[in-house]
Tab-separated table of C-alpha atoms in Angstrom:
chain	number	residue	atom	x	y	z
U	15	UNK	CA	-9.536	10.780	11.683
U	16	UNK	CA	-7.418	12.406	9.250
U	17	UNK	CA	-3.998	10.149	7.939
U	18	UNK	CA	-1.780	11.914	5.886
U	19	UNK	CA	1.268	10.421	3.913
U	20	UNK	CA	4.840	11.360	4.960
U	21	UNK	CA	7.957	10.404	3.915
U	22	UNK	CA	11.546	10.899	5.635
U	23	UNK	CA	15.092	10.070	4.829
U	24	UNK	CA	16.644	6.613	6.268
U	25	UNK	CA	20.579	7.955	5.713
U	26	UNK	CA	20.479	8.135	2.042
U	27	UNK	CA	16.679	6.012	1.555
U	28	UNK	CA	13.552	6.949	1.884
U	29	UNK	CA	10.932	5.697	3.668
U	30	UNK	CA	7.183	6.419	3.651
U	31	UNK	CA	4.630	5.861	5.616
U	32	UNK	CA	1.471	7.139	7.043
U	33	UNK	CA	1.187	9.816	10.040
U	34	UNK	CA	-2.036	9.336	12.314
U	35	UNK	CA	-2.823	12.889	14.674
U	36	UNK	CA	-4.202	12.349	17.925
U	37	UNK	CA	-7.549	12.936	17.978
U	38	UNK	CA	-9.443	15.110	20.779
U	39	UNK	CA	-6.102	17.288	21.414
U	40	UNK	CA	-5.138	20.658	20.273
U	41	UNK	CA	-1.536	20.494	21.796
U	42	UNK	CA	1.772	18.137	21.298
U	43	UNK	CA	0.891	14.463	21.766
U	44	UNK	CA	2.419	11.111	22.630
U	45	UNK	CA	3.656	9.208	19.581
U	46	UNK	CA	3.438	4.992	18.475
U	47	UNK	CA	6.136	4.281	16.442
U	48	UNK	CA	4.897	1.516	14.089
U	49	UNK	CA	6.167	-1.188	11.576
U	50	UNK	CA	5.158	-4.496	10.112
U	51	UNK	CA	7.148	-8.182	10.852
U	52	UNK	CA	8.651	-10.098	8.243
U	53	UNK	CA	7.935	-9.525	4.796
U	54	UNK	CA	4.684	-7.737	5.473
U	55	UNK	CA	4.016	-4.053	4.390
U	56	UNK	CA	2.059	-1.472	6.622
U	57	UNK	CA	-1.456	-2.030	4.373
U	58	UNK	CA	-1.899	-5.464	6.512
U	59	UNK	CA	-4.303	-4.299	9.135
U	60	UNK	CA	-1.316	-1.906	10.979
U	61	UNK	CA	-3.600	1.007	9.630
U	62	UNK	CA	-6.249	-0.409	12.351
U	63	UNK	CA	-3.969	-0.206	15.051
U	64	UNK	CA	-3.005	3.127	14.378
U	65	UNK	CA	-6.416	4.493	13.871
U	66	UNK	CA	-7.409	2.842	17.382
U	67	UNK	CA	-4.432	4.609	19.080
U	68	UNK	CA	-5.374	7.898	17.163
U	69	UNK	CA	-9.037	7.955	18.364
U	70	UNK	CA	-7.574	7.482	22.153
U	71	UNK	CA	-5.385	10.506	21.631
U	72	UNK	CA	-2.007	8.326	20.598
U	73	UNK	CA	-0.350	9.840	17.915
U	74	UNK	CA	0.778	7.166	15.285
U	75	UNK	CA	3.635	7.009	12.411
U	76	UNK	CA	3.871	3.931	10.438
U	77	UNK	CA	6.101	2.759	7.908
U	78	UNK	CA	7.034	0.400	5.538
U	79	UNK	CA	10.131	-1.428	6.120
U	80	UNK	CA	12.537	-0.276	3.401
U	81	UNK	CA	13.117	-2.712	0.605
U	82	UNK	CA	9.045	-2.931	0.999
U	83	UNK	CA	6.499	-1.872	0.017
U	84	UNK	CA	6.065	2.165	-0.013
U	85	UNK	CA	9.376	2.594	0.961
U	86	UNK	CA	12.949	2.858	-1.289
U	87	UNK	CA	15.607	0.379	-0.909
U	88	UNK	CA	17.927	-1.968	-2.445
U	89	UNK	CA	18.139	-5.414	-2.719
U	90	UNK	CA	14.210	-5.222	-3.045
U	91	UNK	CA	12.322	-7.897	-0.686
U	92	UNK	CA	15.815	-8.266	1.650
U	93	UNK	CA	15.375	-8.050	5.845
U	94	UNK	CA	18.205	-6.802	7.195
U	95	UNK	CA	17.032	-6.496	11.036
U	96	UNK	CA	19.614	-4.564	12.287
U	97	UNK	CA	19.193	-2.076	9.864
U	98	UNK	CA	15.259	-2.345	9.828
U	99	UNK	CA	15.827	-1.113	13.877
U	100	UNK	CA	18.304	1.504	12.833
U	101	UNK	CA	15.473	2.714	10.402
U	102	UNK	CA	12.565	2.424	13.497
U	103	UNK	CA	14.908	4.953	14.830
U	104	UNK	CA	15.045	7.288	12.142
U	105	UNK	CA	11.443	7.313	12.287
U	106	UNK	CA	11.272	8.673	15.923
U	107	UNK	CA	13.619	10.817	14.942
U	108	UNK	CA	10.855	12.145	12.444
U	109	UNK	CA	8.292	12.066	14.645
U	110	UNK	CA	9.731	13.671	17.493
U	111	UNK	CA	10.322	16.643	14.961
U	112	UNK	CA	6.493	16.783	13.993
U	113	UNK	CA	4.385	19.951	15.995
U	114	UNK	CA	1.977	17.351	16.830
U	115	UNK	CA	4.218	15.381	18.764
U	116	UNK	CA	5.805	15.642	22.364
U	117	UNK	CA	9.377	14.564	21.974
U	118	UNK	CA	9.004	12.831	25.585
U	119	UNK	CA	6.632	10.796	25.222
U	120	UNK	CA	7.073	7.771	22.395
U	121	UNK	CA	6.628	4.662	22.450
U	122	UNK	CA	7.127	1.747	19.886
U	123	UNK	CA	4.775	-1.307	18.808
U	124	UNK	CA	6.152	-3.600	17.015
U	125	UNK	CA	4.837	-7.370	16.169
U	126	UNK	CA	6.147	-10.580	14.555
U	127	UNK	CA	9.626	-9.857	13.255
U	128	UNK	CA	9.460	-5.822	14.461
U	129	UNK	CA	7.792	-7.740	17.635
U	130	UNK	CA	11.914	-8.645	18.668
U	131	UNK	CA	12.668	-4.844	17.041
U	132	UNK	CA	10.549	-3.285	20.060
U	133	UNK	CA	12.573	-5.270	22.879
U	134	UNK	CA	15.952	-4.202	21.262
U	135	UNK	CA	14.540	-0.575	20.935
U	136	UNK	CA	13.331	-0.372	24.420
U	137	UNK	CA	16.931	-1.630	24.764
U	138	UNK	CA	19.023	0.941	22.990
U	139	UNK	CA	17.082	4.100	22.529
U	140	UNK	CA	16.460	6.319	25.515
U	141	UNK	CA	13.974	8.153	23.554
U	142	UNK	CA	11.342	5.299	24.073
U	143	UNK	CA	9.455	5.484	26.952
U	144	UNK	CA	7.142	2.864	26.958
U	145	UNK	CA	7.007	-0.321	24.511
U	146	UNK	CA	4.652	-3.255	23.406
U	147	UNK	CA	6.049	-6.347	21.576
U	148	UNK	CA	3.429	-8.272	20.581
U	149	UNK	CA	3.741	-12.200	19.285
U	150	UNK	CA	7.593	-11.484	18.936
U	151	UNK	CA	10.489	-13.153	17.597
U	152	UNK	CA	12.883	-13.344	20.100
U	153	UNK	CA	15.718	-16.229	18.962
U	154	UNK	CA	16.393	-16.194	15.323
U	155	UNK	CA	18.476	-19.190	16.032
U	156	UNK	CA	15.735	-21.259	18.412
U	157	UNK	CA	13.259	-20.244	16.063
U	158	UNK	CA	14.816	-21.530	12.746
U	159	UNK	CA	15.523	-24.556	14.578
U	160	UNK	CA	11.496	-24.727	15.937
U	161	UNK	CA	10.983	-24.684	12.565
U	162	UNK	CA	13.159	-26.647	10.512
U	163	UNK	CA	13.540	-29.943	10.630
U	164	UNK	CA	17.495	-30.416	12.081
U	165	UNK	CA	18.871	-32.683	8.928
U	166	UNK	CA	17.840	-29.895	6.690
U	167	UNK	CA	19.819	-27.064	8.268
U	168	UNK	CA	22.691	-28.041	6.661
U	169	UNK	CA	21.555	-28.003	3.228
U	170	UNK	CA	20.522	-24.079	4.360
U	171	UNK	CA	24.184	-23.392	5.405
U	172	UNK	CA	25.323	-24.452	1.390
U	173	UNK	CA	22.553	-22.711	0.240
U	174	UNK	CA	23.470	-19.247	2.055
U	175	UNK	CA	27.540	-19.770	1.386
U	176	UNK	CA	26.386	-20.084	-2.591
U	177	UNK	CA	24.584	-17.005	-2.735
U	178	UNK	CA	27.085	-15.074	-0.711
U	179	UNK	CA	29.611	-16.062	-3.520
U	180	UNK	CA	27.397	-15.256	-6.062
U	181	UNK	CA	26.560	-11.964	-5.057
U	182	UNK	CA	30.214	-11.295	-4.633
U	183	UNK	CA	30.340	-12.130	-7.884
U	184	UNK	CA	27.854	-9.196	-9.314
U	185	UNK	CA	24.554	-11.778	-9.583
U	186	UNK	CA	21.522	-11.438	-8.347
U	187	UNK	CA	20.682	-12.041	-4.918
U	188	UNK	CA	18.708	-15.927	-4.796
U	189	UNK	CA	15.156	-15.650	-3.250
U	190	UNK	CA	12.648	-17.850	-1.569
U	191	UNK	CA	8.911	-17.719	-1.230
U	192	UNK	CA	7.902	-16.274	2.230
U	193	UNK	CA	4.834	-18.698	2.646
U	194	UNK	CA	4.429	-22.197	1.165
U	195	UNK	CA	1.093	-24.051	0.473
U	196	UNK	CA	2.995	-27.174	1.353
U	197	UNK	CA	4.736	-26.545	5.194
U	198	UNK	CA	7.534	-29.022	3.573
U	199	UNK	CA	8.061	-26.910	0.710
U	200	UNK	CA	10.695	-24.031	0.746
U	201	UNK	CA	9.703	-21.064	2.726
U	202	UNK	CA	11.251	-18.378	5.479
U	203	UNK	CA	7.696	-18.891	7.294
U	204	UNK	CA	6.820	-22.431	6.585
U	205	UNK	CA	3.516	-22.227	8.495
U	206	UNK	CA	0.148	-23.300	7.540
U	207	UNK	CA	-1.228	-20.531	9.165
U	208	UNK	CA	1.137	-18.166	7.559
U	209	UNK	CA	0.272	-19.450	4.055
U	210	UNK	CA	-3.447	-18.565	4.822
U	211	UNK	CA	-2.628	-14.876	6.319
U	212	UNK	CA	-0.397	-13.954	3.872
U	213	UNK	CA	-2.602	-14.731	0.538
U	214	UNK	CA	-5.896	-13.488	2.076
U	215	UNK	CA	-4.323	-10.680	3.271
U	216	UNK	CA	-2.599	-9.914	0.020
U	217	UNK	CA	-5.869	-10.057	-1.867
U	218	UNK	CA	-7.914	-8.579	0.506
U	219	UNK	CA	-5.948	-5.612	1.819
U	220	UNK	CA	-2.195	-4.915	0.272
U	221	UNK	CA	-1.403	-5.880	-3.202
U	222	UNK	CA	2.173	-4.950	-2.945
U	223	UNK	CA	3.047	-7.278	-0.585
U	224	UNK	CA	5.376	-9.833	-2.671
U	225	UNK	CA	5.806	-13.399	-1.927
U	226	UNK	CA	9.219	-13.370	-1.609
U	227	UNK	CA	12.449	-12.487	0.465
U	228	UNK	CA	16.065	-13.070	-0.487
U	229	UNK	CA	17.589	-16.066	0.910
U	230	UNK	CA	20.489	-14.100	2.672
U	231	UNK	CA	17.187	-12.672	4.645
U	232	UNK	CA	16.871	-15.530	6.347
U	233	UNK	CA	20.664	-16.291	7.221
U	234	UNK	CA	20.102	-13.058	8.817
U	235	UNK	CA	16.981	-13.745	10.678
U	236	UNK	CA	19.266	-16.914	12.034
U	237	UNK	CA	21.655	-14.430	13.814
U	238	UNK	CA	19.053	-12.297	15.585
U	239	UNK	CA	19.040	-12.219	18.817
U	240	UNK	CA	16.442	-10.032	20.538
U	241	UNK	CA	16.409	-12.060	23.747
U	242	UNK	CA	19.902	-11.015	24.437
U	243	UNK	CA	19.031	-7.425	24.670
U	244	UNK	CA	15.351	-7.519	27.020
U	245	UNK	CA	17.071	-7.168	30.265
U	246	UNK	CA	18.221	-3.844	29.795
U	247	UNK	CA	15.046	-2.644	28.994
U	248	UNK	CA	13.960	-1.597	32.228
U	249	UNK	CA	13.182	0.719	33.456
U	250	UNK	CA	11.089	1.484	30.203
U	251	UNK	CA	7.563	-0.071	30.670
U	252	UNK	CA	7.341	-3.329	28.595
U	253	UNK	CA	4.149	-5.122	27.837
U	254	UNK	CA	4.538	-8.542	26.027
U	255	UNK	CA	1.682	-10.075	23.822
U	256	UNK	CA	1.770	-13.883	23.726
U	257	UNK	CA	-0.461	-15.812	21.758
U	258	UNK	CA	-1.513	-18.980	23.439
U	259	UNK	CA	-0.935	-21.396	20.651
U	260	UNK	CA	1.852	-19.481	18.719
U	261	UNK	CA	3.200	-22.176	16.127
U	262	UNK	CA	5.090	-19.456	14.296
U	263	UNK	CA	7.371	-17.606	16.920
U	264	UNK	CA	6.514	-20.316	19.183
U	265	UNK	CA	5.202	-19.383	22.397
U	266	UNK	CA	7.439	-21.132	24.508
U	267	UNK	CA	10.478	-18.671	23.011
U	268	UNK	CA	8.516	-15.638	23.989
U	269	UNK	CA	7.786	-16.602	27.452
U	270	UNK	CA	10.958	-17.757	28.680
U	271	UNK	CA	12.236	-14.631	27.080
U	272	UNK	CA	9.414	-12.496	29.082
U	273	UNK	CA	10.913	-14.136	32.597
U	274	UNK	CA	13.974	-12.341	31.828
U	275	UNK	CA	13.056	-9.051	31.347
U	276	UNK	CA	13.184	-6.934	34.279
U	277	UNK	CA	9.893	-4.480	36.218
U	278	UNK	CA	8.554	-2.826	35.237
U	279	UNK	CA	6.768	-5.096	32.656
U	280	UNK	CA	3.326	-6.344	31.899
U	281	UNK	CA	2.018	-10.553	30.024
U	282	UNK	CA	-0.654	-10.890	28.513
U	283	UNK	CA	-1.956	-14.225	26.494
U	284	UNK	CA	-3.659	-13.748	23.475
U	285	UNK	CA	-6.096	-16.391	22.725
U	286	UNK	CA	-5.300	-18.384	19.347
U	287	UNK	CA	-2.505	-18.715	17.550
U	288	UNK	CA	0.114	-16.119	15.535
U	289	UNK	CA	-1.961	-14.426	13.385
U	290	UNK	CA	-5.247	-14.121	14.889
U	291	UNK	CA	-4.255	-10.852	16.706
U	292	UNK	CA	-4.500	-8.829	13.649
U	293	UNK	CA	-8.156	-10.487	12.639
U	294	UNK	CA	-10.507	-11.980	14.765
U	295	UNK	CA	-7.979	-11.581	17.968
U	296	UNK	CA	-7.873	-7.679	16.591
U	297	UNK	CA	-9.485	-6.333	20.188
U	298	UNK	CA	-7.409	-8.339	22.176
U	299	UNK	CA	-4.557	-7.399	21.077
U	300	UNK	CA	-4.997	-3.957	20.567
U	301	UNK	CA	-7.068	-2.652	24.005
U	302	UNK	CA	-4.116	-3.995	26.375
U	303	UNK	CA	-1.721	-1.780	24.108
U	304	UNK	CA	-3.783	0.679	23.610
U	305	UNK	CA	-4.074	1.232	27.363
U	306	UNK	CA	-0.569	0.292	28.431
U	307	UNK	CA	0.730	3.396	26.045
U	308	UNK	CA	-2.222	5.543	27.433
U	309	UNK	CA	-0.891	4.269	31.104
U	310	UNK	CA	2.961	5.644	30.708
U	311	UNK	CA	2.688	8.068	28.203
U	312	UNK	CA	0.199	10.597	29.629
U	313	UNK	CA	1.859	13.568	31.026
């Protein structure tokens, strides 16, 4: 298996990323477009993915999210999702260019954050013709308020009308940690589990991943709405990860928005909770996507 870095332009910023050939193929192959959820940068275990769908004869491209990692941007560290799904399409829009892809056959992956990115995708872009969202965010809105207890929203709505002032004014966009030992303490993700995946993956695997996003990032994430989009997927092939005990993007969220998507689509229940797919979940997660790509994608 032979990666090789690329890079491509986002509009005006560059992204970079890694570009994974099929293996066992001499001629134009499917494609798995591929990026990371929120905050996270490609080096945390999406290189394992992609080298699974490479050895099944999957192409795979993935990318760091720009402000992120690899990749250019500005504000550093800020989520814009509707731009970060914008940039998912520039990057078929690379691939399908590549001599080692067939432009008719892509399909997107996307998990956590890029999870809800892959339903609005599947949505929008008639380029995609198969997609897997696994352990998604699907309500920025019910998720925030999963999350955070409901007499501290408030203080979150002066706290995002104060930076937006204060950027107007030329000053520094405000930032919060991304993970918090203490689940009380300030955090976008404010998750025990997410503390412990995020620092052991850090050290571990990607030491550019930064504990930090800007706070309009999550005023942002609060008016994303991927759920509104999944029943115009169809009749792209969606399969839908769920992790059983999903504290995170609870797993409630995901399967009520699952019942509204439309055939043909695929469930599957992960066992454990948000994280685990990447780690000790990894072959649970990636064999039903692995095969579900293989499935629609073959000529």
């Amino acid at each position: 298996m032979t990666r090789r870095d690329i890079e491509f332009d986002a509009e005006g910023t560059t992204l970079r990323g890694w570009f994974y050939p099929a293996e066992g193929t001499s001629s134009a192959a499917p494609v798995i477009v591929m990026a990371h959820g929120l905050s996270a940068v490609k080096e945390m275990y999406l290189d394992r993915y992609a080298e699974a769908f490479s050895q099944a004869g999957l192409g795979a491209l993935v990318f760091d999210n720009r402000n992120f990692g690899a990749s250019d941007g500005e504000p550093r560290q800020e989520i814009d999702p509707v731009q970060q799904v914008r940039d998912y399409r520039h990057a078929i829009t690379y691939a399908i260019g590549l001599p080692e892809v067939d432009r008719n056959r892509v399909g997107v992956w996307g998990s956590s954050y890029s999870g809800g990115h892959a339903l609005v995708l599947g949505a929008i872009d008639q380029r995609v013709k198969a997609v897997v969202s696994q352990v998604p965010l699907v309500s920025g809105y019910e998720n925030i308020r999963s999350l955070v207890r409901s007499d501290l929203i408030g203080g979150f709505r002066d706290m995002f009308d104060a930076d937006r002032e204060a950027r107007f004014r030329g000053e520094a966009p405000q930032t919060v940690p991304a993970v918090s030992e203490d689940p009380a303490g300030p955090a976008a993700m404010p998750t025990p589990d997410s503390y412990q995946w995020f620092t052991e993956t850090h050290e571990l695997r990607a030491p550019s991943w930064r504990n930090e996003i800007t706070l309009r990032s999550v005023e942002m994430l609060r008016e994303y709405e991927p759920d509104s989009y999944v029943h115009r997927i169809s009749p792209t092939p969606l399969l839908v990860l769920v992790a059983e005990n999903d504290v995170l993007t609870p797993t409630e969220l995901a399967l009520a928005t699952y019942q509204k998507a439309r055939e043909p689509k695929k469930l599957v229940i992960l066992p454990g909770g948000h994280f685990d797919a990447y780690t000790k979940g990894f072959d649970a997660s990636m064999v039903p996507a692995r095969d579900w790509f293989l499935e629609h994608l073959q000529p």
